[in-house]
Amino acid sequence: MANLASTLWNQGRWDDAEKLEVQVMEMSKTKLGPDHPDTLTSMANLASTLWNQGRWDDAEKLFVQVMEMSKTKLGADHPDTLMSMANLASTYRNQGRWDDAEKLFVQVMETRK
């Protein structure tokens, strides 16, 4: 299902991709747990779809969850955590929250050094 959702996403079929990504996320939470890396990936995929639809607030909520759980589960300097931080920073930028975006982008850059 995740592969089909990815194909739909790549075709720009956001609504169809979103429906499948919600199912994948819910199944992952149930089968693997809410903080499993695969669950976090499914949440980030859904957030990216929402982001591409211009649904910044919905995307932000998911990106915040992914970032916080990634920090706890994987560590603050894990590449997936840093990617989740960069995704959230991009969301802040698109919302016009320049200071919040800058702070996160700087954190990501400093951690990657």
mmCIF file of C-alpha atoms in Angstrom, residues 46-82:
data_model
loop_
_atom_site.group_PDB
_atom_site.id
_atom_site.type_symbol
_atom_site.label_atom_id
_atom_site.label_comp_id
_atom_site.label_asym_id
_atom_site.label_seq_id
_atom_site.Cartn_x
_atom_site.Cartn_y
_atom_site.Cartn_z
ATOM 1 C CA LEU A 46 1.375 11.788 4.992
ATOM 2 C CA ALA A 47 2.649 15.138 6.245
ATOM 3 C CA SER A 48 4.485 15.652 2.945
ATOM 4 C CA THR A 49 1.299 14.976 1.028
ATOM 5 C CA LEU A 50 -0.580 17.486 3.155
ATOM 6 C CA TRP A 51 2.297 19.942 2.618
ATOM 7 C CA ASN A 52 2.044 19.510 -1.165
ATOM 8 C CA GLN A 53 -1.680 20.207 -0.938
ATOM 9 C CA GLY A 54 -0.935 23.501 0.819
ATOM 10 C CA ARG A 55 -2.441 22.233 4.064
ATOM 11 C CA TRP A 56 0.332 23.785 6.155
ATOM 12 C CA ASP A 57 -1.355 23.523 9.561
ATOM 13 C CA ASP A 58 -2.190 19.842 9.151
ATOM 14 C CA ALA A 59 1.298 19.115 7.855
ATOM 15 C CA GLU A 60 2.832 21.057 10.735
ATOM 16 C CA LYS A 61 1.004 18.984 13.346
ATOM 17 C CA LEU A 62 2.310 15.741 11.870
ATOM 18 C CA PHE A 63 5.834 17.058 11.281
ATOM 19 C CA VAL A 64 6.012 18.184 14.934
ATOM 20 C CA GLN A 65 4.953 14.720 16.091
ATOM 21 C CA VAL A 66 7.477 13.036 13.809
ATOM 22 C CA MET A 67 10.266 15.356 14.947
ATOM 23 C CA GLU A 68 9.573 14.890 18.657
ATOM 24 C CA MET A 69 9.226 11.107 18.431
ATOM 25 C CA SER A 70 12.314 10.871 16.212
ATOM 26 C CA LYS A 71 14.373 12.822 18.735
ATOM 27 C CA THR A 72 13.242 10.457 21.486
ATOM 28 C CA LYS A 73 13.501 7.199 19.534
ATOM 29 C CA LEU A 74 16.425 7.842 17.187
ATOM 30 C CA GLY A 75 18.327 10.704 18.807
ATOM 31 C CA ALA A 76 18.674 14.383 18.000
ATOM 32 C CA ASP A 77 21.518 13.862 15.540
ATOM 33 C CA HIS A 78 20.031 10.945 13.559
ATOM 34 C CA PRO A 79 19.613 11.729 9.837
ATOM 35 C CA ASP A 80 15.876 10.955 9.954
ATOM 36 C CA THR A 81 15.433 13.328 12.895
ATOM 37 C CA LEU A 82 17.326 16.055 11.065
#
